PDB file of C-alpha atoms in Angstrom:
ATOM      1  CA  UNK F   1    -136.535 120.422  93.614  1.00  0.00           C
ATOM      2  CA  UNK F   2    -139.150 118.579  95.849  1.00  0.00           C
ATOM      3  CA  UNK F   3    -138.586 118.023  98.963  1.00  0.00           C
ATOM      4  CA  UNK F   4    -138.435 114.162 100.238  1.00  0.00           C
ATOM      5  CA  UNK F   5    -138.892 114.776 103.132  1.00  0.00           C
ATOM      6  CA  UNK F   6    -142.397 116.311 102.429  1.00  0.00           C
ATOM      7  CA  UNK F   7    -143.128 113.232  99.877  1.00  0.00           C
ATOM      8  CA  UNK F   8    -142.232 110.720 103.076  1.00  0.00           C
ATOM      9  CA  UNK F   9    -144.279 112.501 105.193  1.00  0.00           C
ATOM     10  CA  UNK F  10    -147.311 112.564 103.282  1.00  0.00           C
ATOM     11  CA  UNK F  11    -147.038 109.145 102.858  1.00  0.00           C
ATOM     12  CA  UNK F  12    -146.599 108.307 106.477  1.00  0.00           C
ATOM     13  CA  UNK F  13    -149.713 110.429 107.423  1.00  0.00           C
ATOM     14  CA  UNK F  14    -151.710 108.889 104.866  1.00  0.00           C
ATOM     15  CA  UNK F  15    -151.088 104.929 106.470  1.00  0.00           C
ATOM     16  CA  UNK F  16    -152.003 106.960 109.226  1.00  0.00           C
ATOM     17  CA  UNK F  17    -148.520 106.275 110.959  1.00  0.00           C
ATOM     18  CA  UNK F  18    -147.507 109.175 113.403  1.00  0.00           C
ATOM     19  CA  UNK F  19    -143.969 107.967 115.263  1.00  0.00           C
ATOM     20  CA  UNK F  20    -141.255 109.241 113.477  1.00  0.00           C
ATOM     21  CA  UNK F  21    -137.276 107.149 114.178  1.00  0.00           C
ATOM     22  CA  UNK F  22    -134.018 108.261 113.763  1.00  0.00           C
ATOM     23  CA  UNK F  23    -133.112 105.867 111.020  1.00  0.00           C
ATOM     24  CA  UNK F  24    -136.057 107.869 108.922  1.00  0.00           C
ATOM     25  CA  UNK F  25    -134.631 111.168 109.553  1.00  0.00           C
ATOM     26  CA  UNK F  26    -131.267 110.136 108.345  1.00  0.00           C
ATOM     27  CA  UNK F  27    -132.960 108.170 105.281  1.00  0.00           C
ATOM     28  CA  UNK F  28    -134.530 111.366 104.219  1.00  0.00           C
ATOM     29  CA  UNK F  29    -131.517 113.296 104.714  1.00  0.00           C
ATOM     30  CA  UNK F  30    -129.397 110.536 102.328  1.00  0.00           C
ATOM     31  CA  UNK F  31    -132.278 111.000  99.402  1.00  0.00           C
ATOM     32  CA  UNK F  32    -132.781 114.246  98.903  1.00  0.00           C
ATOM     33  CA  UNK F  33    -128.863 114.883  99.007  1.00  0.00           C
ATOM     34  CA  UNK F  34    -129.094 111.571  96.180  1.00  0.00           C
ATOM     35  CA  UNK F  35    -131.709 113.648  94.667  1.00  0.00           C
ATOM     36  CA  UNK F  36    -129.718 116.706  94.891  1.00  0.00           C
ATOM     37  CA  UNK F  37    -126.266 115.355  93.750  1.00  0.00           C
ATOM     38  CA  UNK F  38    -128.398 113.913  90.800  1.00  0.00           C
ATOM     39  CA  UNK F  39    -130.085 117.072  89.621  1.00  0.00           C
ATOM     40  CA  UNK F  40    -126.558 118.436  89.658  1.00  0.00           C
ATOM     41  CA  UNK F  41    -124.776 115.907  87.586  1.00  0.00           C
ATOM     42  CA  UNK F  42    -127.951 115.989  85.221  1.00  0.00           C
ATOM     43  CA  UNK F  43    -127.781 119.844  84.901  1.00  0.00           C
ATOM     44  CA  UNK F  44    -124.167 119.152  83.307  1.00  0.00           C
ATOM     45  CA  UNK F  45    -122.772 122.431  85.125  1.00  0.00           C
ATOM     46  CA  UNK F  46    -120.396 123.265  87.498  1.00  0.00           C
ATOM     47  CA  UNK F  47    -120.750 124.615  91.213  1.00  0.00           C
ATOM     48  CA  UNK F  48    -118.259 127.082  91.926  1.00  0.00           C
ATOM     49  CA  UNK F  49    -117.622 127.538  95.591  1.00  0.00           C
ATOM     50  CA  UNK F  50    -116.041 130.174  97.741  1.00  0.00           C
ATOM     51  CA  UNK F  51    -114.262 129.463 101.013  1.00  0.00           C
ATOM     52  CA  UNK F  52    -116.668 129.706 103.578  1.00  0.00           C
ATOM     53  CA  UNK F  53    -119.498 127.550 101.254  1.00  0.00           C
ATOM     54  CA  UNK F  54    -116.776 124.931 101.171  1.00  0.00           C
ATOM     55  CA  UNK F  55    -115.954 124.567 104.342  1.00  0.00           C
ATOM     56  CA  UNK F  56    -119.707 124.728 105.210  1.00  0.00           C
ATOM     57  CA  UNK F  57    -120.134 121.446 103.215  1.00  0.00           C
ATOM     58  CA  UNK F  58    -117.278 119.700 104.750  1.00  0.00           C
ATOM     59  CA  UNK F  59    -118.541 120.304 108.210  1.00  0.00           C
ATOM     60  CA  UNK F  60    -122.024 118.879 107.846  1.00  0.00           C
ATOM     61  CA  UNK F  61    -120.806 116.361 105.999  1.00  0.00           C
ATOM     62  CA  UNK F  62    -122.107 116.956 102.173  1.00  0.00           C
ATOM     63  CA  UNK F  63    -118.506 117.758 100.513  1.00  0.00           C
ATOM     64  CA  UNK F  64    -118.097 113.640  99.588  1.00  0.00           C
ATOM     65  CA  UNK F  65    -122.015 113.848  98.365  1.00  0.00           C
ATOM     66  CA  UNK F  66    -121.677 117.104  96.360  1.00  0.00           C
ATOM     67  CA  UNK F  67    -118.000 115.667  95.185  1.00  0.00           C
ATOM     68  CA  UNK F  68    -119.188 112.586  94.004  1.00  0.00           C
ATOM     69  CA  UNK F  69    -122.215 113.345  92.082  1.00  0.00           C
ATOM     70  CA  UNK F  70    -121.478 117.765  91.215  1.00  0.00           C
ATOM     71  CA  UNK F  71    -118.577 118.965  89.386  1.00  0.00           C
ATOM     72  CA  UNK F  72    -117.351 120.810  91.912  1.00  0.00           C
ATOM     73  CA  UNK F  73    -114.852 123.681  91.344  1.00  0.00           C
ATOM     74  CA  UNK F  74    -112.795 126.130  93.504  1.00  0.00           C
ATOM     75  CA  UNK F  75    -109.719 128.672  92.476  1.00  0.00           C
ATOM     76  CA  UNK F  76    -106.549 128.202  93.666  1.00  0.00           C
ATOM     77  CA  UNK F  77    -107.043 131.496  96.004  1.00  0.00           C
ATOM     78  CA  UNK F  78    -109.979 129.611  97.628  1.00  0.00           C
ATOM     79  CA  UNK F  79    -107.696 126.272  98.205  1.00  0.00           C
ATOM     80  CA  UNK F  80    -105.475 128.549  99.104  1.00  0.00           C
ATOM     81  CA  UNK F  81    -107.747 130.255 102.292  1.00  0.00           C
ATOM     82  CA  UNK F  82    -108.828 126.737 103.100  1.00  0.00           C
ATOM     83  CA  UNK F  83    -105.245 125.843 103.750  1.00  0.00           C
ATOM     84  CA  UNK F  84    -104.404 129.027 104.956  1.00  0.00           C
ATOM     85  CA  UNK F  85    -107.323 128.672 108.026  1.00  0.00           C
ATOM     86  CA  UNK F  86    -105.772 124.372 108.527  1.00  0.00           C
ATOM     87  CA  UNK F  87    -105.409 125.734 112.039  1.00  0.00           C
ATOM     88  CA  UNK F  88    -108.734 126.228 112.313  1.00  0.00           C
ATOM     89  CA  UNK F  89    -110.577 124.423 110.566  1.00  0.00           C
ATOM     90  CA  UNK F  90    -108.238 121.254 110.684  1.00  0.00           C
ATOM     91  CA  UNK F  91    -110.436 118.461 109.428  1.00  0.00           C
ATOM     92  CA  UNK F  92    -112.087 120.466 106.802  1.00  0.00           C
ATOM     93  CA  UNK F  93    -109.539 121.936 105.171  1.00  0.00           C
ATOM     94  CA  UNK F  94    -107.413 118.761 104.885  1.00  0.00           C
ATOM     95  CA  UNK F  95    -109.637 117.228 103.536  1.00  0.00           C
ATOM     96  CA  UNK F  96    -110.592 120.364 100.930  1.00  0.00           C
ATOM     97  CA  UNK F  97    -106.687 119.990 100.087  1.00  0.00           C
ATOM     98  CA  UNK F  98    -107.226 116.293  99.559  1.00  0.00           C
ATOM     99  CA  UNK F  99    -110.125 116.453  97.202  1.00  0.00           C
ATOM    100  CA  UNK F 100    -107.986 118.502  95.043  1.00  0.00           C
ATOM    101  CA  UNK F 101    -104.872 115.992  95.143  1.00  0.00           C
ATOM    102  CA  UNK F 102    -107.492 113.263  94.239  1.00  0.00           C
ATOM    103  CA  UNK F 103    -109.163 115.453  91.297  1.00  0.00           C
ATOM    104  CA  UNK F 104    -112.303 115.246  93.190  1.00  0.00           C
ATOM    105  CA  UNK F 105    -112.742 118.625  93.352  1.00  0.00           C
ATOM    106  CA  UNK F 106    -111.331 120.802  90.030  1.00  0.00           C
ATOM    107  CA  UNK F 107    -109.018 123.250  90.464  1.00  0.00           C
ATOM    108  CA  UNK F 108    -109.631 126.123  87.519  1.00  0.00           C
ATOM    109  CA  UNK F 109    -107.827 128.938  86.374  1.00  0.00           C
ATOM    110  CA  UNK F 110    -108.975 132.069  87.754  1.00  0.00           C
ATOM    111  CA  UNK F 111    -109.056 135.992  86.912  1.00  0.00           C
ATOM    112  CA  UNK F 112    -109.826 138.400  89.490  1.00  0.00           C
ATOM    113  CA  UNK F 113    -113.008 140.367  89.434  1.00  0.00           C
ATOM    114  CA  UNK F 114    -111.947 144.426  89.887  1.00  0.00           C
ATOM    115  CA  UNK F 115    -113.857 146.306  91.818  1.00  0.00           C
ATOM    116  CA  UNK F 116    -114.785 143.871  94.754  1.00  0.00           C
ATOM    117  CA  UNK F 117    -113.615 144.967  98.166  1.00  0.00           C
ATOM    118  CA  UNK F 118    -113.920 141.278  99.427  1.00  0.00           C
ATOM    119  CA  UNK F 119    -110.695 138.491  99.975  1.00  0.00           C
ATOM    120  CA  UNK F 120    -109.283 137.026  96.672  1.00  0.00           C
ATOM    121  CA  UNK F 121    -111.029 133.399  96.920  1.00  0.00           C
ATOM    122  CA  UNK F 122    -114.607 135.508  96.460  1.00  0.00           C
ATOM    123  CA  UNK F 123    -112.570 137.827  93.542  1.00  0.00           C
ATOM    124  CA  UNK F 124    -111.572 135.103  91.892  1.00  0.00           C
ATOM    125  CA  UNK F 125    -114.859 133.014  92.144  1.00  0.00           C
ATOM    126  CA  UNK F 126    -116.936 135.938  91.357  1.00  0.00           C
ATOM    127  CA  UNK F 127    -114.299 136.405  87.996  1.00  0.00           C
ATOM    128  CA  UNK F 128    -114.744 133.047  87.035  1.00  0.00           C
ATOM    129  CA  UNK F 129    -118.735 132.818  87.612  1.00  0.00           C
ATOM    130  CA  UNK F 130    -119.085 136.063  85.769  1.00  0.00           C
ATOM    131  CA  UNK F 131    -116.998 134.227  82.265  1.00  0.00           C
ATOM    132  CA  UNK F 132    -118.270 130.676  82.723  1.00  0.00           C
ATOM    133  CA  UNK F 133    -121.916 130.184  81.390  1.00  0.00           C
ATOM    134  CA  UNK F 134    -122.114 126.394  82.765  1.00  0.00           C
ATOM    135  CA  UNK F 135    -121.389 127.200  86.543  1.00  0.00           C
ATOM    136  CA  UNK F 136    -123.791 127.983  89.504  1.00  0.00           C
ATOM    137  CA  UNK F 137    -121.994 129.842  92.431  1.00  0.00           C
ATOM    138  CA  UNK F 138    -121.980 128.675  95.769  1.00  0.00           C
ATOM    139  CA  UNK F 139    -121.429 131.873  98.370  1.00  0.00           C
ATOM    140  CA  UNK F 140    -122.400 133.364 101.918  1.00  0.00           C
ATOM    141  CA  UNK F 141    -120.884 136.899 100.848  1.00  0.00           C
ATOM    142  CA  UNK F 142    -123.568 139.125 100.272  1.00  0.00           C
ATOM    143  CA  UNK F 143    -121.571 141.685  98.549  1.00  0.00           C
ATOM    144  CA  UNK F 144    -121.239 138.672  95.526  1.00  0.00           C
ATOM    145  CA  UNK F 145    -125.186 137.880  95.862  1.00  0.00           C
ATOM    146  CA  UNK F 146    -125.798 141.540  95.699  1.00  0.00           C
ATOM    147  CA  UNK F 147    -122.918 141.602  92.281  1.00  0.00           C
ATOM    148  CA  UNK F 148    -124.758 138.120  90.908  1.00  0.00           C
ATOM    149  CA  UNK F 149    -128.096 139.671  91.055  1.00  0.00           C
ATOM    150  CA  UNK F 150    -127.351 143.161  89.145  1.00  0.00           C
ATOM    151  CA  UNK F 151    -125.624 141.126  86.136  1.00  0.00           C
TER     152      UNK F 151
END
């Protein structure tokens, strides 16, 4: 995917303007997510996302971007951990639970992958990437890269 904020700089240097704003950073940051959550919808697939990834997104802010324009998907293990970890990660994982109440985020029906030494919300992820053909996988484990990339 391009980068905008490449494209807007380019075009600033070429008017010959050098002071960047605030308001540009954040206008940059607001487009390529819209580019993002558009590629995603467009690719007609799901992202499947583990705990951590999840939580990731609702801390800087993307979860209502990636919810509103991705199918996004998580196993009930995974809503599970999020809920699980409310006492730390208050905000996050309320609203995690939240998404799911409101169908914004799809719950699916998970296996467990055998073999992984990891917690269940990457087992079951992992089981449900390996079986779905329409999903991408969102992770930070690197045991589950390191699975993804020998299949």
């Amino acid at each position: 995917m391009a980068e905008y904020g490449r494209e807007h700089s380019e075009r600033k240097h070429a008017k010959g303007e050098t002071n960047w704003s605030t308001p540009e950073f954040d206008h940059i940051a607001e487009e390529q997510a819209r580019r993002e959550g558009e590629a995603a919808r467009d690719a007609n697939s799901v992202l499947i996302c583990d705990t951590n990834s999840l939580i990731y997104l609702a801390k800087c802010g993307l979860l209502e971007l990636w919810a509103a324009h991705a199918s996004l998907c998580i196993t009930a293990d995974v809503l599970d951990e999020c809920v699980e970890n409310l006492s730390i990660h208050a905000k996050d994982g309320g609203l995690i639970r939240d998404f799911v109440a409101n169908g914004k985020i799809a719950l699916i029906q998970q296996g467990v992958h055998e073999g992984h030494r990891r917690g269940s919300g990457e087992k079951s992820i992992l089981h449900f990437y390996e079986n779905n053909k329409n999903g991408e996988l969102l992770t930070d484990d690197g045991e589950v890269v390191k699975i993804c990339r020998q299949k």
